Amino acid sequence: MKKTSGRLADGREIVYYDLHDDAVRTAADRRPMPAMEAHAQARHDPLLDEWVGVTAHRNARTYHPPADECPLCPSRDGRMSEIPESDYDVAVFENRFPSFHGAPGPQRADGPAGVFRQMPGAGRCEVVSFTSDHRASFADLDEEQARLVLDVWTDRTAELSHVPGVEQVYCFENRGEEIGVTLSHPHGQIYGYPFTTPRTARMLRSLAEHAAGPGGNLFESLVAAERAAGERIVLEGEHWIAFVPHAARWPYEVHLHPTSRVPDLLGLSEPARAEFPGIYLELLRRFDRLFGETAVRTPYIAAWHQAPFGTDPEPGLASRAEFALHLELFTIRRAPGKLKFLAGSESGMDVFINDVPPESAAARLREVAS
């Protein structure tokens, strides 16, 4: 893998990742662009003990451009995009409309008893374009290209972990307009958060409680229990196991774990890295066959869960060494032409109601194997 870093016209960084060492990346961004202005803020919700990002500048972000104006396609025939080169393997650049951006700063507390806490929304947000082919999807990539994307996720995790203010790195892909995607080009994003996300904090709390109670690592206990039960296993290799969790929230939801627990992408062994592309591409292709060969491609979210990089865990939370890297892949489609909406129970009370029994979902995902 060859890595080449450059700058866009407004000062943002762009990084090319190429399969071949002889790739040359020297194209300049000649667009007349002002410097990026992003004012991100994080506000604390004292009732839920959660941070919320406030980012008015994101209202102006690009929204469903026509294919011939796609900002993720290479720059060709005089049309300049976010990617100055005329072709590329994988390109990563700073998001012009980031949810988190800039240097960290002190918290401020206002209001009675200081209940209104806020701080700069420090961090970094990046766009990862998986391929220069606008018509492709991740599932269309070959194993060599998919391995390159895995190496990019790993490298960006390492890089963002050293950005001042970043506490947790999150690599993810949204696919499909039903999910809310505004650019159809195959791409994902990476967020460097200035705090441990609420979902991760809940996992770390459960890990600590399990260690203090039954004992052992809760992630390892869950994977062992799913393997023993068997009925929700979707796919298993030598170094990865994929299953629909016992209490799946989404109609079709798969958790993909390396069989040797590691806290983040940096910890994966080379054998696990080598096996990943085949396993992951097969899962994505099965998702596309869930609702019939002629159905519109299945919308999904693919989310890497990694341990925070803070060295000292908060009281009641397990350390990062106890966390388990895993990917959660799920769709909001519950049946052909029908979506699972987060309505009153889910949005109002955080209580998910799943219309597809996890055992049925796992059976269907085995049925559509390649």
Short mmCIF file of C-alpha atoms in Angstrom, two decimals:
data_model
loop_
_atom_site.label_atom_id
_atom_site.label_comp_id
_atom_site.label_asym_id
_atom_site.label_seq_id
_atom_site.Cartn_x
_atom_site.Cartn_y
_atom_site.Cartn_z
CA MET A 1 0.00 0.00 0.00
CA LYS A 2 1.33 3.44 -0.96
CA LYS A 3 0.15 6.48 0.97
CA THR A 4 0.35 10.02 -0.46
CA SER A 5 -0.82 13.11 1.39
CA GLY A 6 -1.78 16.45 -0.18
CA ARG A 7 -3.91 19.54 0.35
CA LEU A 8 -7.17 20.72 -1.18
CA ALA A 9 -7.72 24.33 -2.24
CA ASP A 10 -9.23 25.32 1.12
CA GLY A 11 -6.45 23.74 3.17
CA ARG A 12 -8.06 20.41 4.03
CA GLU A 13 -5.90 17.30 3.88
CA ILE A 14 -6.46 14.60 1.26
CA VAL A 15 -4.71 11.22 1.42
CA TYR A 16 -4.49 8.71 -1.44
CA TYR A 17 -4.01 5.01 -0.74
CA ASP A 18 -2.83 2.97 -3.72
CA LEU A 19 -2.39 -0.72 -4.29
CA HIS A 20 0.77 -0.18 -6.33
CA ASP A 21 3.93 1.64 -5.23
CA ASP A 22 4.45 3.31 -8.61
CA ALA A 23 1.30 5.47 -8.31
CA VAL A 24 2.05 9.19 -8.60
CA ARG A 25 -0.32 11.68 -6.96
CA THR A 26 0.59 15.27 -7.84
CA ALA A 27 -2.65 16.77 -9.21
CA ALA A 28 -3.49 20.15 -7.67
CA ASP A 29 -6.92 21.33 -6.58
CA ARG A 30 -7.49 24.49 -8.64
CA ARG A 31 -10.99 25.29 -7.43
CA PRO A 32 -11.49 28.86 -6.13
CA MET A 33 -12.50 28.00 -2.57
CA PRO A 34 -12.41 30.02 0.66
CA ALA A 35 -10.89 28.46 3.74
CA MET A 36 -13.19 26.02 5.51
CA GLU A 37 -15.15 27.45 8.41
CA ALA A 38 -16.63 24.97 10.85
CA HIS A 39 -17.89 25.83 14.31
CA ALA A 40 -18.61 22.60 16.16
CA GLN A 41 -19.85 22.54 19.72
CA ALA A 42 -20.58 19.74 22.18
CA ARG A 43 -23.33 20.20 24.76
CA HIS A 44 -23.94 17.91 27.71
CA ASP A 45 -27.35 16.44 28.51
CA PRO A 46 -27.32 16.13 32.32
CA LEU A 47 -30.35 13.83 32.49
CA LEU A 48 -28.87 11.21 30.18
CA ASP A 49 -25.21 12.06 30.88
CA GLU A 50 -24.56 12.23 27.13
CA TRP A 51 -22.87 14.70 24.81
CA VAL A 52 -24.69 16.13 21.78
CA GLY A 53 -22.97 17.78 18.81
CA VAL A 54 -24.34 21.15 17.64
CA THR A 55 -23.20 22.09 14.12
CA ALA A 56 -25.18 24.77 12.29
CA HIS A 57 -22.71 24.82 9.37
CA ARG A 58 -23.77 21.30 8.32
CA ASN A 59 -27.09 22.62 7.06
CA ALA A 60 -25.24 23.79 3.94
CA ARG A 61 -23.71 20.39 3.07
CA THR A 62 -24.03 18.85 -0.39
CA TYR A 63 -27.42 17.20 -0.91
CA HIS A 64 -28.17 14.65 -3.66
CA PRO A 65 -26.13 16.12 -6.51
CA PRO A 66 -26.64 14.65 -10.01
CA ALA A 67 -24.18 11.91 -10.99
CA ASP A 68 -22.22 14.20 -13.29
CA GLU A 69 -21.60 16.58 -10.37
CA CYS A 70 -20.60 13.94 -7.80
CA PRO A 71 -17.90 15.38 -5.51
CA LEU A 72 -16.38 11.93 -4.91
CA CYS A 73 -15.72 11.07 -8.54
CA PRO A 74 -12.24 11.82 -9.89
CA SER A 75 -11.63 15.21 -11.50
CA ARG A 76 -11.93 14.70 -15.27
CA ASP A 77 -12.60 16.63 -18.46
CA GLY A 78 -12.23 19.99 -16.77
CA ARG A 79 -14.71 19.20 -13.97
CA MET A 80 -13.03 19.52 -10.59
CA SER A 81 -14.28 17.50 -7.63
CA GLU A 82 -13.12 16.97 -4.07
CA ILE A 83 -10.55 14.54 -5.48
CA PRO A 84 -8.12 16.31 -7.87
CA GLU A 85 -6.67 13.14 -9.43
CA SER A 86 -8.19 11.63 -12.60
CA ASP A 87 -8.30 8.18 -10.97
CA TYR A 88 -7.60 6.62 -7.58
CA ASP A 89 -7.85 3.41 -5.57
CA VAL A 90 -9.00 4.79 -2.19
CA ALA A 91 -9.10 8.48 -1.25
CA VAL A 92 -9.60 9.99 2.20
CA PHE A 93 -10.15 13.69 2.86
CA GLU A 94 -11.33 15.96 5.63
CA ASN A 95 -15.05 16.56 5.50
CA ARG A 96 -15.87 20.14 4.48
CA PHE A 97 -18.96 19.99 6.73
CA PRO A 98 -17.64 18.15 9.81
CA SER A 99 -19.63 17.21 12.87
CA PHE A 100 -16.48 17.56 15.00
CA HIS A 101 -13.55 19.80 14.14
CA GLY A 102 -10.70 21.76 15.61
CA ALA A 103 -8.69 21.84 18.79
CA PRO A 104 -9.96 20.90 22.24
CA GLY A 105 -10.83 23.53 24.80
CA PRO A 106 -12.04 23.79 28.38
CA GLN A 107 -15.54 22.92 29.43
CA ARG A 108 -17.82 25.77 30.49
CA ALA A 109 -20.75 25.43 32.87
CA ASP A 110 -23.63 27.91 32.84
CA GLY A 111 -27.12 28.09 34.30
CA PRO A 112 -28.36 27.23 37.80
CA ALA A 113 -25.91 24.87 39.55
CA GLY A 114 -23.87 24.81 36.35
CA VAL A 115 -26.17 22.30 34.66
CA PHE A 116 -25.50 23.67 31.14
CA ARG A 117 -22.09 22.22 30.33
CA GLN A 118 -20.54 22.71 26.92
CA MET A 119 -17.15 22.53 25.23
CA PRO A 120 -15.67 22.89 21.74
CA GLY A 121 -16.71 20.03 19.45
CA ALA A 122 -13.07 19.11 18.91
CA GLY A 123 -11.98 16.27 16.69
CA ARG A 124 -11.89 15.37 13.03
CA CYS A 125 -14.30 13.95 10.45
CA GLU A 126 -13.14 12.31 7.24
CA VAL A 127 -14.74 10.94 4.08
CA VAL A 128 -13.44 7.63 2.71
CA SER A 129 -14.15 6.98 -0.97
CA PHE A 130 -13.82 3.23 -1.47
CA THR A 131 -13.35 3.33 -5.26
CA SER A 132 -13.36 5.79 -8.16
CA ASP A 133 -16.24 3.84 -9.78
CA HIS A 134 -19.41 5.84 -9.13
CA ARG A 135 -21.72 2.95 -10.04
CA ALA A 136 -20.12 0.39 -7.72
CA SER A 137 -20.94 -0.63 -4.17
CA PHE A 138 -18.65 -2.05 -1.51
CA ALA A 139 -20.06 -5.48 -2.32
CA ASP A 140 -18.80 -5.08 -5.90
CA LEU A 141 -15.16 -4.68 -4.82
CA ASP A 142 -12.74 -7.55 -5.25
CA GLU A 143 -10.89 -8.93 -2.24
CA GLU A 144 -7.72 -6.96 -2.97
CA GLN A 145 -9.60 -3.66 -2.95
CA ALA A 146 -11.59 -4.64 0.16
CA ARG A 147 -8.31 -5.46 1.95
CA LEU A 148 -7.00 -2.04 0.95
CA VAL A 149 -10.05 -0.41 2.57
CA LEU A 150 -9.42 -2.41 5.76
CA ASP A 151 -5.82 -1.18 5.77
CA VAL A 152 -7.08 2.39 5.24
CA TRP A 153 -9.50 2.11 8.18
CA THR A 154 -6.62 0.83 10.30
CA ASP A 155 -4.21 3.57 9.24
CA ARG A 156 -6.78 6.33 9.75
CA THR A 157 -7.62 4.93 13.21
CA ALA A 158 -3.94 5.18 14.11
CA GLU A 159 -3.67 8.70 12.69
CA LEU A 160 -6.82 10.08 14.31
CA SER A 161 -5.96 8.54 17.67
CA HIS A 162 -3.12 11.09 17.84
CA VAL A 163 -5.24 14.11 16.91
CA PRO A 164 -5.49 16.44 19.95
CA GLY A 165 -8.86 16.07 21.63
CA VAL A 166 -9.88 12.80 19.94
CA GLU A 167 -10.92 10.11 22.41
CA GLN A 168 -12.66 7.56 20.17
CA VAL A 169 -12.40 6.71 16.45
CA TYR A 170 -15.46 5.41 14.58
CA CYS A 171 -15.29 4.04 11.02
CA PHE A 172 -18.66 3.48 9.35
CA GLU A 173 -20.58 3.26 6.08
CA ASN A 174 -24.13 4.40 5.39
CA ARG A 175 -25.62 2.98 2.19
CA GLY A 176 -28.93 3.87 0.58
CA GLU A 177 -31.19 6.90 0.47
CA GLU A 178 -33.46 5.17 3.00
CA ILE A 179 -30.62 5.47 5.52
CA GLY A 180 -30.23 9.18 4.76
CA VAL A 181 -27.27 9.03 2.39
CA THR A 182 -26.96 12.21 0.31
CA LEU A 183 -24.11 11.05 -1.98
CA SER A 184 -24.61 7.85 -3.97
CA HIS A 185 -20.91 7.28 -4.67
CA PRO A 186 -19.61 4.30 -2.60
CA HIS A 187 -18.05 5.86 0.47
CA GLY A 188 -17.90 5.81 4.24
CA GLN A 189 -16.88 8.17 6.99
CA ILE A 190 -14.59 8.29 9.99
CA TYR A 191 -15.38 10.33 13.10
CA GLY A 192 -12.83 11.28 15.73
CA TYR A 193 -15.00 12.07 18.79
CA PRO A 194 -13.88 14.28 21.69
CA PHE A 195 -15.54 11.91 24.17
CA THR A 196 -16.42 8.26 24.64
CA THR A 197 -19.71 7.71 22.82
CA PRO A 198 -22.78 6.77 24.92
CA ARG A 199 -23.12 3.33 23.30
CA THR A 200 -19.50 2.47 23.98
CA ALA A 201 -19.73 3.73 27.56
CA ARG A 202 -22.70 1.43 28.15
CA MET A 203 -20.71 -1.52 26.81
CA LEU A 204 -17.75 -0.67 29.04
CA ARG A 205 -20.07 -0.43 32.05
CA SER A 206 -21.59 -3.83 31.26
CA LEU A 207 -18.10 -5.30 30.88
CA ALA A 208 -17.12 -4.02 34.32
CA GLU A 209 -20.31 -5.32 35.94
CA HIS A 210 -19.88 -8.76 34.33
CA ALA A 211 -16.26 -9.00 35.44
CA ALA A 212 -17.28 -8.12 39.00
CA GLY A 213 -20.18 -10.61 38.93
CA PRO A 214 -20.01 -13.84 36.92
CA GLY A 215 -16.41 -13.04 35.97
CA GLY A 216 -14.52 -13.17 32.71
CA ASN A 217 -14.95 -11.02 29.63
CA LEU A 218 -18.55 -10.40 28.59
CA PHE A 219 -17.74 -10.17 24.87
CA GLU A 220 -16.02 -13.55 24.98
CA SER A 221 -18.93 -15.03 26.94
CA LEU A 222 -21.44 -13.73 24.36
CA VAL A 223 -19.50 -15.08 21.38
CA ALA A 224 -19.07 -18.45 23.11
CA ALA A 225 -22.79 -18.58 23.93
CA GLU A 226 -23.78 -17.76 20.34
CA ARG A 227 -21.40 -20.42 19.01
CA ALA A 228 -22.83 -22.97 21.44
CA ALA A 229 -26.42 -22.09 20.56
CA GLY A 230 -25.60 -22.29 16.86
CA GLU A 231 -28.98 -21.23 15.49
CA ARG A 232 -28.01 -17.60 14.98
CA ILE A 233 -24.57 -18.21 13.44
CA VAL A 234 -24.51 -16.80 9.90
CA LEU A 235 -20.94 -17.38 8.80
CA GLU A 236 -17.73 -18.58 10.44
CA GLY A 237 -14.14 -18.71 9.25
CA GLU A 238 -10.90 -19.50 11.00
CA HIS A 239 -10.44 -15.94 12.25
CA TRP A 240 -13.94 -14.36 12.12
CA ILE A 241 -17.42 -15.29 13.28
CA ALA A 242 -20.67 -13.58 12.22
CA PHE A 243 -23.99 -14.02 14.02
CA VAL A 244 -27.36 -12.38 14.54
CA PRO A 245 -27.37 -11.41 18.24
CA HIS A 246 -29.86 -12.98 20.62
CA ALA A 247 -31.53 -9.59 21.22
CA ALA A 248 -31.11 -8.04 17.77
CA ARG A 249 -32.73 -4.62 17.47
CA TRP A 250 -32.91 -4.39 13.69
CA PRO A 251 -34.80 -6.66 11.27
CA TYR A 252 -31.55 -8.05 9.85
CA GLU A 253 -28.53 -7.39 12.05
CA VAL A 254 -25.19 -9.18 12.05
CA HIS A 255 -22.29 -8.80 14.45
CA LEU A 256 -18.87 -9.73 13.04
CA HIS A 257 -16.13 -10.51 15.57
CA PRO A 258 -12.53 -11.62 15.18
CA THR A 259 -12.19 -14.94 17.00
CA SER A 260 -9.20 -13.55 18.91
CA ARG A 261 -10.39 -10.54 20.89
CA VAL A 262 -8.57 -7.25 20.25
CA PRO A 263 -9.60 -3.71 21.29
CA ASP A 264 -9.33 -2.03 17.88
CA LEU A 265 -8.38 -2.41 14.24
CA LEU A 266 -4.71 -1.89 15.05
CA GLY A 267 -4.71 -5.11 17.05
CA LEU A 268 -5.82 -7.43 14.23
CA SER A 269 -3.38 -10.16 13.27
CA GLU A 270 -2.25 -10.58 9.68
CA PRO A 271 -4.20 -13.88 9.28
CA ALA A 272 -7.36 -12.08 10.43
CA ARG A 273 -6.70 -9.22 8.00
CA ALA A 274 -6.18 -11.66 5.16
CA GLU A 275 -9.44 -13.51 5.85
CA PHE A 276 -11.58 -10.41 6.42
CA PRO A 277 -12.26 -9.40 2.77
CA GLY A 278 -13.80 -12.74 1.82
CA ILE A 279 -15.95 -12.91 4.95
CA TYR A 280 -17.13 -9.31 4.76
CA LEU A 281 -17.87 -9.26 1.04
CA GLU A 282 -19.91 -12.44 1.43
CA LEU A 283 -21.98 -10.81 4.21
CA LEU A 284 -22.65 -7.72 2.10
CA ARG A 285 -23.65 -9.81 -0.91
CA ARG A 286 -26.03 -11.84 1.24
CA PHE A 287 -27.63 -8.61 2.45
CA ASP A 288 -28.24 -7.67 -1.18
CA ARG A 289 -30.04 -10.99 -1.76
CA LEU A 290 -32.24 -10.85 1.34
CA PHE A 291 -35.30 -9.55 -0.49
CA GLY A 292 -34.82 -11.24 -3.87
CA GLU A 293 -32.28 -11.10 -6.68
CA THR A 294 -34.16 -8.34 -8.50
CA ALA A 295 -34.82 -6.15 -5.44
CA VAL A 296 -33.25 -2.73 -5.01
CA ARG A 297 -29.98 -3.02 -3.15
CA THR A 298 -30.48 -3.33 0.58
CA PRO A 299 -29.85 -0.13 2.56
CA TYR A 300 -27.53 -0.70 5.49
CA ILE A 301 -25.23 0.75 8.11
CA ALA A 302 -21.87 -0.91 8.74
CA ALA A 303 -20.31 0.26 12.00
CA TRP A 304 -16.90 -0.58 13.49
CA HIS A 305 -16.91 -0.53 17.29
CA GLN A 306 -13.46 0.20 18.73
CA ALA A 307 -12.19 0.90 22.23
CA PRO A 308 -11.69 4.54 23.21
CA PHE A 309 -8.09 5.72 23.33
CA GLY A 310 -8.32 7.37 26.76
CA THR A 311 -5.80 5.77 29.13
CA ASP A 312 -7.79 6.12 32.37
CA PRO A 313 -11.34 4.71 32.30
CA GLU A 314 -14.08 6.51 34.18
CA PRO A 315 -15.25 4.95 37.46
CA GLY A 316 -17.46 1.96 36.79
CA LEU A 317 -16.17 1.42 33.23
CA ALA A 318 -13.88 -1.36 32.05
CA SER A 319 -10.49 -0.52 30.56
CA ARG A 320 -9.92 -0.38 26.79
CA ALA A 321 -8.02 -3.68 27.00
CA GLU A 322 -11.30 -5.43 27.91
CA PHE A 323 -13.17 -4.12 24.87
CA ALA A 324 -13.69 -6.24 21.75
CA LEU A 325 -13.40 -4.85 18.25
CA HIS A 326 -16.43 -5.84 16.21
CA LEU A 327 -18.47 -4.70 13.24
CA GLU A 328 -22.25 -4.32 13.37
CA LEU A 329 -24.04 -4.56 10.02
CA PHE A 330 -27.77 -3.91 9.89
CA THR A 331 -30.59 -2.80 7.62
CA ILE A 332 -33.76 -0.82 8.29
CA ARG A 333 -35.65 -2.83 5.65
CA ARG A 334 -37.86 -5.46 7.27
CA ALA A 335 -39.60 -6.81 4.16
CA PRO A 336 -39.74 -5.99 0.43
CA GLY A 337 -40.89 -2.38 0.17
CA LYS A 338 -41.22 -1.99 3.95
CA LEU A 339 -38.90 -0.13 6.32
CA LYS A 340 -38.40 -0.33 10.07
CA PHE A 341 -38.99 3.19 11.38
CA LEU A 342 -37.73 4.35 14.76
CA ALA A 343 -41.10 5.51 16.01
CA GLY A 344 -42.54 6.15 19.46
CA SER A 345 -41.03 3.28 21.46
CA GLU A 346 -37.60 3.38 19.84
CA SER A 347 -37.18 7.15 19.51
CA GLY A 348 -39.02 8.12 22.67
CA MET A 349 -37.99 5.37 25.08
CA ASP A 350 -34.97 3.65 23.48
CA VAL A 351 -36.95 0.38 23.51
CA PHE A 352 -36.59 -1.42 20.20
CA ILE A 353 -39.37 -3.66 18.88
CA ASN A 354 -38.07 -6.13 16.27
CA ASP A 355 -40.61 -7.63 13.83
CA VAL A 356 -38.17 -10.29 12.56
CA PRO A 357 -37.13 -12.96 15.10
CA PRO A 358 -33.31 -13.16 15.20
CA GLU A 359 -33.41 -16.89 14.49
CA SER A 360 -35.48 -16.29 11.34
CA ALA A 361 -33.11 -13.54 10.22
CA ALA A 362 -30.10 -15.82 10.67
CA ALA A 363 -31.79 -18.63 8.76
CA ARG A 364 -32.55 -16.28 5.87
CA LEU A 365 -28.95 -15.00 5.80
CA ARG A 366 -27.70 -18.61 5.60
CA GLU A 367 -30.24 -19.39 2.89
CA VAL A 368 -28.92 -16.63 0.57
CA ALA A 369 -25.28 -17.75 0.78
CA SER A 370 -23.21 -17.51 -2.38
#
